[in-house]
Amino acid sequence: MKKVLFLKLNAEMLKLMSKCGLREDDYKYIRAFEEYTFLRNENQKVDVILMELSKKYRVSESTLKRAFRRLSGEVRY
């Protein structure tokens, strides 16, 4: 399958994601966000959680913060 065909088939979903403030690579942070949410509900400190998840997923803390901010928002379109 050509890339252009793939984009054509998924264009509406990609437009909706863009309108909602999501990025195409946000799928990579779903597991980390679920762990973050679980640990926050266990009353862990945000800085400690971010440090641990940063090491585990080999992503900077600031990248995780930005991704979590996008993932935690409500869908508005």
Tab-separated table of N, CA and C in Angstrom:
chain	number	residue	atom	x	y	z
A	1	MET	N	0.842	-1.174	0.000
A	1	MET	CA	0.000	0.000	0.000
A	1	MET	C	0.888	1.238	0.000
A	2	LYS	N	0.553	2.159	-0.833
A	2	LYS	CA	1.285	3.418	-0.895
A	2	LYS	C	0.908	4.296	0.294
A	3	LYS	N	1.825	5.120	0.709
A	3	LYS	CA	1.585	6.007	1.848
A	3	LYS	C	0.438	6.976	1.583
A	4	VAL	N	0.346	7.461	0.357
A	4	VAL	CA	-0.716	8.402	0.025
A	4	VAL	C	-2.089	7.732	0.160
A	5	LEU	N	-2.200	6.471	-0.211
A	5	LEU	CA	-3.455	5.742	-0.063
A	5	LEU	C	-3.799	5.560	1.412
A	6	PHE	N	-2.800	5.232	2.193
A	6	PHE	CA	-3.009	5.095	3.637
A	6	PHE	C	-3.544	6.403	4.223
A	7	LEU	N	-2.949	7.522	3.838
A	7	LEU	CA	-3.414	8.820	4.317
A	7	LEU	C	-4.830	9.130	3.855
A	8	LYS	N	-5.134	8.803	2.604
A	8	LYS	CA	-6.483	9.037	2.091
A	8	LYS	C	-7.516	8.235	2.879
A	9	LEU	N	-7.188	6.981	3.197
A	9	LEU	CA	-8.117	6.128	3.929
A	9	LEU	C	-8.342	6.609	5.367
A	10	ASN	N	-7.328	7.260	5.932
A	10	ASN	CA	-7.400	7.682	7.326
A	10	ASN	C	-7.479	9.195	7.494
A	11	ALA	N	-7.746	9.908	6.437
A	11	ALA	CA	-7.719	11.372	6.468
A	11	ALA	C	-8.704	11.950	7.482
A	12	GLU	N	-9.908	11.428	7.539
A	12	GLU	CA	-10.909	11.982	8.459
A	12	GLU	C	-10.490	11.786	9.912
A	13	MET	N	-9.965	10.614	10.231
A	13	MET	CA	-9.508	10.355	11.603
A	13	MET	C	-8.327	11.262	11.952
A	14	LEU	N	-7.419	11.443	11.022
A	14	LEU	CA	-6.269	12.308	11.263
A	14	LEU	C	-6.703	13.765	11.441
A	15	LYS	N	-7.685	14.216	10.670
A	15	LYS	CA	-8.211	15.575	10.836
A	15	LYS	C	-8.826	15.740	12.216
A	16	LEU	N	-9.623	14.745	12.637
A	16	LEU	CA	-10.263	14.798	13.946
A	16	LEU	C	-9.226	14.812	15.062
A	17	MET	N	-8.205	13.986	14.934
A	17	MET	CA	-7.134	13.968	15.937
A	17	MET	C	-6.471	15.334	16.024
A	18	SER	N	-6.206	15.934	14.896
A	18	SER	CA	-5.567	17.243	14.863
A	18	SER	C	-6.442	18.302	15.527
A	19	LYS	N	-7.735	18.275	15.235
A	19	LYS	CA	-8.665	19.230	15.850
A	19	LYS	C	-8.731	19.058	17.359
A	20	CYS	N	-8.578	17.831	17.819
A	20	CYS	CA	-8.659	17.535	19.255
A	20	CYS	C	-7.339	17.801	19.979
A	21	GLY	N	-6.310	18.172	19.255
A	21	GLY	CA	-5.026	18.466	19.874
A	21	GLY	C	-4.133	17.253	20.062
A	22	LEU	N	-4.478	16.148	19.426
A	22	LEU	CA	-3.640	14.952	19.514
A	22	LEU	C	-2.636	14.936	18.378
A	23	ARG	N	-1.538	14.253	18.618
A	23	ARG	CA	-0.510	14.092	17.589
A	23	ARG	C	-0.505	12.639	17.131
A	24	GLU	N	0.026	12.430	15.952
A	24	GLU	CA	0.016	11.084	15.390
A	24	GLU	C	0.861	10.096	16.196
A	25	ASP	N	1.826	10.579	16.970
A	25	ASP	CA	2.672	9.666	17.747
A	25	ASP	C	2.257	9.567	19.217
A	26	ASP	N	1.110	10.114	19.586
A	26	ASP	CA	0.649	10.029	20.972
A	26	ASP	C	0.320	8.606	21.402
A	27	TYR	N	0.095	7.723	20.451
A	27	TYR	CA	-0.186	6.332	20.803
A	27	TYR	C	0.959	5.722	21.618
A	28	LYS	N	2.174	6.229	21.443
A	28	LYS	CA	3.342	5.685	22.150
A	28	LYS	C	3.272	5.902	23.651
A	29	TYR	N	2.473	6.862	24.077
A	29	TYR	CA	2.446	7.250	25.486
A	29	TYR	C	1.239	6.709	26.237
A	30	ILE	N	0.429	5.875	25.606
A	30	ILE	CA	-0.784	5.374	26.256
A	30	ILE	C	-0.458	4.551	27.495
A	31	ARG	N	0.463	3.608	27.371
A	31	ARG	CA	0.823	2.782	28.541
A	31	ARG	C	1.426	3.619	29.656
A	32	ALA	N	2.300	4.527	29.302
A	32	ALA	CA	2.921	5.394	30.309
A	32	ALA	C	1.859	6.239	30.996
A	33	PHE	N	0.882	6.733	30.229
A	33	PHE	CA	-0.192	7.540	30.812
A	33	PHE	C	-1.048	6.707	31.758
A	34	GLU	N	-1.329	5.464	31.399
A	34	GLU	CA	-2.092	4.590	32.283
A	34	GLU	C	-1.340	4.336	33.587
A	35	GLU	N	-0.034	4.117	33.495
A	35	GLU	CA	0.777	3.932	34.706
A	35	GLU	C	0.789	5.207	35.539
A	36	TYR	N	0.943	6.342	34.870
A	36	TYR	CA	0.939	7.640	35.547
A	36	TYR	C	-0.368	7.835	36.316
A	37	THR	N	-1.484	7.559	35.659
A	37	THR	CA	-2.796	7.719	36.299
A	37	THR	C	-2.935	6.802	37.503
A	38	PHE	N	-2.499	5.557	37.349
A	38	PHE	CA	-2.571	4.602	38.457
A	38	PHE	C	-1.742	5.090	39.649
A	39	LEU	N	-0.516	5.513	39.386
A	39	LEU	CA	0.369	5.961	40.456
A	39	LEU	C	-0.125	7.248	41.101
A	40	ARG	N	-0.717	8.142	40.324
A	40	ARG	CA	-1.294	9.370	40.889
A	40	ARG	C	-2.452	9.022	41.822
A	41	ASN	N	-3.245	8.026	41.435
A	41	ASN	CA	-4.353	7.589	42.294
A	41	ASN	C	-3.853	6.917	43.565
A	42	GLU	N	-2.613	6.451	43.534
A	42	GLU	CA	-1.973	5.869	44.714
A	42	GLU	C	-1.253	6.939	45.536
A	43	ASN	N	-1.457	8.191	45.176
A	43	ASN	CA	-0.892	9.357	45.870
A	43	ASN	C	0.621	9.474	45.775
A	44	GLN	N	1.189	8.983	44.676
A	44	GLN	CA	2.616	9.184	44.426
A	44	GLN	C	2.835	10.611	43.945
A	45	LYS	N	4.006	11.145	44.193
A	45	LYS	CA	4.324	12.502	43.752
A	45	LYS	C	4.605	12.523	42.245
A	46	VAL	N	4.156	13.591	41.617
A	46	VAL	CA	4.274	13.727	40.162
A	46	VAL	C	5.731	13.654	39.721
A	47	ASP	N	6.614	14.368	40.402
A	47	ASP	CA	8.026	14.384	40.004
A	47	ASP	C	8.655	13.002	40.057
A	48	VAL	N	8.296	12.226	41.071
A	48	VAL	CA	8.845	10.873	41.217
A	48	VAL	C	8.309	9.972	40.102
A	49	ILE	N	7.016	10.093	39.828
A	49	ILE	CA	6.406	9.289	38.760
A	49	ILE	C	7.061	9.603	37.424
A	50	LEU	N	7.200	10.876	37.123
A	50	LEU	CA	7.787	11.274	35.846
A	50	LEU	C	9.223	10.785	35.721
A	51	MET	N	9.968	10.847	36.801
A	51	MET	CA	11.349	10.384	36.772
A	51	MET	C	11.404	8.879	36.467
A	52	GLU	N	10.557	8.107	37.139
A	52	GLU	CA	10.542	6.662	36.939
A	52	GLU	C	10.093	6.296	35.515
A	53	LEU	N	9.024	6.928	35.068
A	53	LEU	CA	8.512	6.621	33.730
A	53	LEU	C	9.480	7.083	32.645
A	54	SER	N	10.165	8.166	32.900
A	54	SER	CA	11.157	8.670	31.958
A	54	SER	C	12.263	7.638	31.748
A	55	LYS	N	12.715	7.056	32.828
A	55	LYS	CA	13.753	6.022	32.725
A	55	LYS	C	13.212	4.767	32.058
A	56	LYS	N	12.011	4.362	32.449
A	56	LYS	CA	11.428	3.124	31.929
A	56	LYS	C	11.180	3.196	30.422
A	57	TYR	N	10.635	4.321	29.960
A	57	TYR	CA	10.277	4.444	28.550
A	57	TYR	C	11.326	5.187	27.720
A	58	ARG	N	12.415	5.582	28.357
A	58	ARG	CA	13.529	6.268	27.684
A	58	ARG	C	13.070	7.506	26.908
A	59	VAL	N	12.305	8.327	27.623
A	59	VAL	CA	11.780	9.578	27.079
A	59	VAL	C	11.995	10.637	28.146
A	60	SER	N	12.227	11.862	27.732
A	60	SER	CA	12.460	12.915	28.720
A	60	SER	C	11.188	13.200	29.529
A	61	GLU	N	11.384	13.706	30.724
A	61	GLU	CA	10.260	14.045	31.595
A	61	GLU	C	9.375	15.109	30.954
A	62	SER	N	9.984	16.084	30.309
A	62	SER	CA	9.196	17.149	29.687
A	62	SER	C	8.348	16.613	28.532
A	63	THR	N	8.865	15.645	27.792
A	63	THR	CA	8.087	15.024	26.716
A	63	THR	C	6.881	14.296	27.301
A	64	LEU	N	7.099	13.581	28.392
A	64	LEU	CA	5.993	12.892	29.053
A	64	LEU	C	4.958	13.881	29.566
A	65	LYS	N	5.412	14.973	30.175
A	65	LYS	CA	4.477	15.980	30.676
A	65	LYS	C	3.590	16.514	29.569
A	66	ARG	N	4.198	16.852	28.438
A	66	ARG	CA	3.424	17.381	27.305
A	66	ARG	C	2.438	16.342	26.782
A	67	ALA	N	2.887	15.104	26.641
A	67	ALA	CA	2.012	14.046	26.140
A	67	ALA	C	0.865	13.793	27.114
A	68	PHE	N	1.156	13.766	28.402
A	68	PHE	CA	0.115	13.522	29.404
A	68	PHE	C	-0.901	14.653	29.419
A	69	ARG	N	-0.439	15.868	29.203
A	69	ARG	CA	-1.348	17.018	29.151
A	69	ARG	C	-2.321	16.852	27.974
A	70	ARG	N	-1.778	16.424	26.830
A	70	ARG	CA	-2.651	16.207	25.667
A	70	ARG	C	-3.615	15.065	25.903
A	71	LEU	N	-3.132	13.967	26.487
A	71	LEU	CA	-3.964	12.776	26.678
A	71	LEU	C	-5.008	12.956	27.764
A	72	SER	N	-4.776	13.827	28.704
A	72	SER	CA	-5.725	13.972	29.815
A	72	SER	C	-6.862	14.941	29.502
A	73	GLY	N	-6.741	15.687	28.436
A	73	GLY	CA	-7.776	16.650	28.093
A	73	GLY	C	-9.026	15.985	27.531
A	74	GLU	N	-10.116	16.718	27.574
A	74	GLU	CA	-11.366	16.247	26.993
A	74	GLU	C	-11.349	16.455	25.482
A	75	VAL	N	-12.044	15.590	24.776
A	75	VAL	CA	-12.163	15.716	23.326
A	75	VAL	C	-13.181	16.808	23.015
A	76	ARG	N	-12.732	17.807	22.273
A	76	ARG	CA	-13.623	18.893	21.830
A	76	ARG	C	-13.456	19.049	20.333
A	77	TYR	N	-14.555	19.028	19.636
A	77	TYR	CA	-14.492	19.194	18.180
A	77	TYR	C	-15.649	20.001	17.673
